[in-house]
Amino acid sequence: SRFCLEDLCFFLKVFSEMPEEYQMVTYLINIEGHSYEEVSKMLKIPVGTVMSRLHRVRDFLKSKLIKEAKEAKILKMERKNA
């Protein structure tokens, strides 16, 4: 399936809600195609920090997508067992 303008707007909105340090790592690796090591050197941070930020980005995006899917009734709400 193809992305529509609404999808692009959603992703840009979510991207803009991320902390700047997450945006930068995401952009440099996923858009510009740099390696973790290159990004580490560019930003003067350890490679482990680059990896940690990418992991946090994935968690952030996952939570936003799940929320959006629930609101659009694409994904059922989870029930909590007491």
PDB file of C-alpha atoms in Angstrom:
ATOM      1  CA  SER A   1       0.000   0.000   0.000  1.00  0.00           C
ATOM      2  CA  ARG A   2       1.061   3.576  -0.522  1.00  0.00           C
ATOM      3  CA  PHE A   3       1.323   6.434   1.890  1.00  0.00           C
ATOM      4  CA  CYS A   4      -1.171   9.222   1.498  1.00  0.00           C
ATOM      5  CA  LEU A   5      -0.793  12.858   2.481  1.00  0.00           C
ATOM      6  CA  GLU A   6      -2.572  12.150   5.772  1.00  0.00           C
ATOM      7  CA  ASP A   7       0.017   9.463   6.627  1.00  0.00           C
ATOM      8  CA  LEU A   8       2.869  11.818   5.813  1.00  0.00           C
ATOM      9  CA  CYS A   9       1.350  14.540   7.980  1.00  0.00           C
ATOM     10  CA  PHE A  10       0.974  12.068  10.848  1.00  0.00           C
ATOM     11  CA  PHE A  11       4.609  10.948  10.617  1.00  0.00           C
ATOM     12  CA  LEU A  12       5.882  14.534  10.373  1.00  0.00           C
ATOM     13  CA  LYS A  13       3.810  15.467  13.416  1.00  0.00           C
ATOM     14  CA  VAL A  14       5.153  12.505  15.404  1.00  0.00           C
ATOM     15  CA  PHE A  15       8.710  13.231  14.259  1.00  0.00           C
ATOM     16  CA  SER A  16       8.387  16.849  15.403  1.00  0.00           C
ATOM     17  CA  GLU A  17       7.192  15.648  18.839  1.00  0.00           C
ATOM     18  CA  MET A  18      10.400  13.657  19.380  1.00  0.00           C
ATOM     19  CA  PRO A  19      13.215  15.238  21.366  1.00  0.00           C
ATOM     20  CA  GLU A  20      15.763  16.893  19.068  1.00  0.00           C
ATOM     21  CA  GLU A  21      18.524  14.410  19.925  1.00  0.00           C
ATOM     22  CA  TYR A  22      16.251  11.558  18.761  1.00  0.00           C
ATOM     23  CA  GLN A  23      15.355  13.430  15.581  1.00  0.00           C
ATOM     24  CA  MET A  24      19.012  13.987  14.720  1.00  0.00           C
ATOM     25  CA  VAL A  25      20.053  10.348  15.216  1.00  0.00           C
ATOM     26  CA  THR A  26      17.003   9.132  13.279  1.00  0.00           C
ATOM     27  CA  TYR A  27      17.657  11.527  10.409  1.00  0.00           C
ATOM     28  CA  LEU A  28      21.377  10.819  10.129  1.00  0.00           C
ATOM     29  CA  ILE A  29      20.938   7.032  10.139  1.00  0.00           C
ATOM     30  CA  ASN A  30      17.637   6.487   8.331  1.00  0.00           C
ATOM     31  CA  ILE A  31      17.613   9.369   5.853  1.00  0.00           C
ATOM     32  CA  GLU A  32      21.283  10.129   5.221  1.00  0.00           C
ATOM     33  CA  GLY A  33      22.383   6.504   5.637  1.00  0.00           C
ATOM     34  CA  HIS A  34      25.255   7.009   8.066  1.00  0.00           C
ATOM     35  CA  SER A  35      26.516   4.158  10.242  1.00  0.00           C
ATOM     36  CA  TYR A  36      26.192   4.159  14.013  1.00  0.00           C
ATOM     37  CA  GLU A  37      29.935   4.817  14.242  1.00  0.00           C
ATOM     38  CA  GLU A  38      29.739   7.800  11.880  1.00  0.00           C
ATOM     39  CA  VAL A  39      26.833   9.309  13.809  1.00  0.00           C
ATOM     40  CA  SER A  40      28.711   8.729  17.048  1.00  0.00           C
ATOM     41  CA  LYS A  41      31.655  10.729  15.735  1.00  0.00           C
ATOM     42  CA  MET A  42      29.474  13.468  14.206  1.00  0.00           C
ATOM     43  CA  LEU A  43      27.509  14.040  17.405  1.00  0.00           C
ATOM     44  CA  LYS A  44      30.457  13.316  19.725  1.00  0.00           C
ATOM     45  CA  ILE A  45      28.527  10.690  21.677  1.00  0.00           C
ATOM     46  CA  PRO A  46      29.286   7.008  22.346  1.00  0.00           C
ATOM     47  CA  VAL A  47      27.998   4.393  19.881  1.00  0.00           C
ATOM     48  CA  GLY A  48      25.953   2.917  22.736  1.00  0.00           C
ATOM     49  CA  THR A  49      24.142   6.243  23.099  1.00  0.00           C
ATOM     50  CA  VAL A  50      23.325   6.228  19.386  1.00  0.00           C
ATOM     51  CA  MET A  51      21.894   2.717  19.727  1.00  0.00           C
ATOM     52  CA  SER A  52      19.970   3.654  22.875  1.00  0.00           C
ATOM     53  CA  ARG A  53      18.418   6.700  21.202  1.00  0.00           C
ATOM     54  CA  LEU A  54      17.324   4.614  18.220  1.00  0.00           C
ATOM     55  CA  HIS A  55      15.731   2.103  20.580  1.00  0.00           C
ATOM     56  CA  ARG A  56      13.872   4.926  22.333  1.00  0.00           C
ATOM     57  CA  VAL A  57      12.741   6.278  18.957  1.00  0.00           C
ATOM     58  CA  ARG A  58      11.282   2.872  18.065  1.00  0.00           C
ATOM     59  CA  ASP A  59       9.460   2.722  21.421  1.00  0.00           C
ATOM     60  CA  PHE A  60       8.180   6.283  20.922  1.00  0.00           C
ATOM     61  CA  LEU A  61       6.930   5.540  17.398  1.00  0.00           C
ATOM     62  CA  LYS A  62       5.357   2.247  18.484  1.00  0.00           C
ATOM     63  CA  SER A  63       3.384   3.937  21.264  1.00  0.00           C
ATOM     64  CA  LYS A  64       2.180   6.693  18.911  1.00  0.00           C
ATOM     65  CA  LEU A  65       1.154   4.188  16.211  1.00  0.00           C
ATOM     66  CA  ILE A  66      -0.684   1.982  18.705  1.00  0.00           C
ATOM     67  CA  LYS A  67      -2.524   5.020  20.093  1.00  0.00           C
ATOM     68  CA  GLU A  68      -3.471   6.150  16.578  1.00  0.00           C
ATOM     69  CA  ALA A  69      -4.628   2.649  15.613  1.00  0.00           C
ATOM     70  CA  LYS A  70      -6.807   2.396  18.724  1.00  0.00           C
ATOM     71  CA  GLU A  71      -8.345   5.812  18.083  1.00  0.00           C
ATOM     72  CA  ALA A  72      -9.070   4.810  14.472  1.00  0.00           C
ATOM     73  CA  LYS A  73     -10.620   1.544  15.739  1.00  0.00           C
ATOM     74  CA  ILE A  74      -8.051  -0.451  13.760  1.00  0.00           C
ATOM     75  CA  LEU A  75      -6.695  -2.015  16.933  1.00  0.00           C
ATOM     76  CA  LYS A  76      -8.883  -3.167  19.791  1.00  0.00           C
ATOM     77  CA  MET A  77      -8.360  -1.724  23.226  1.00  0.00           C
ATOM     78  CA  GLU A  78      -6.472  -4.010  25.592  1.00  0.00           C
ATOM     79  CA  ARG A  79      -8.288  -5.225  28.669  1.00  0.00           C
ATOM     80  CA  LYS A  80      -6.509  -5.286  31.985  1.00  0.00           C
ATOM     81  CA  ASN A  81      -7.139  -8.373  34.063  1.00  0.00           C
ATOM     82  CA  ALA A  82      -7.596  -7.693  37.758  1.00  0.00           C
TER      83      ALA A  82
END
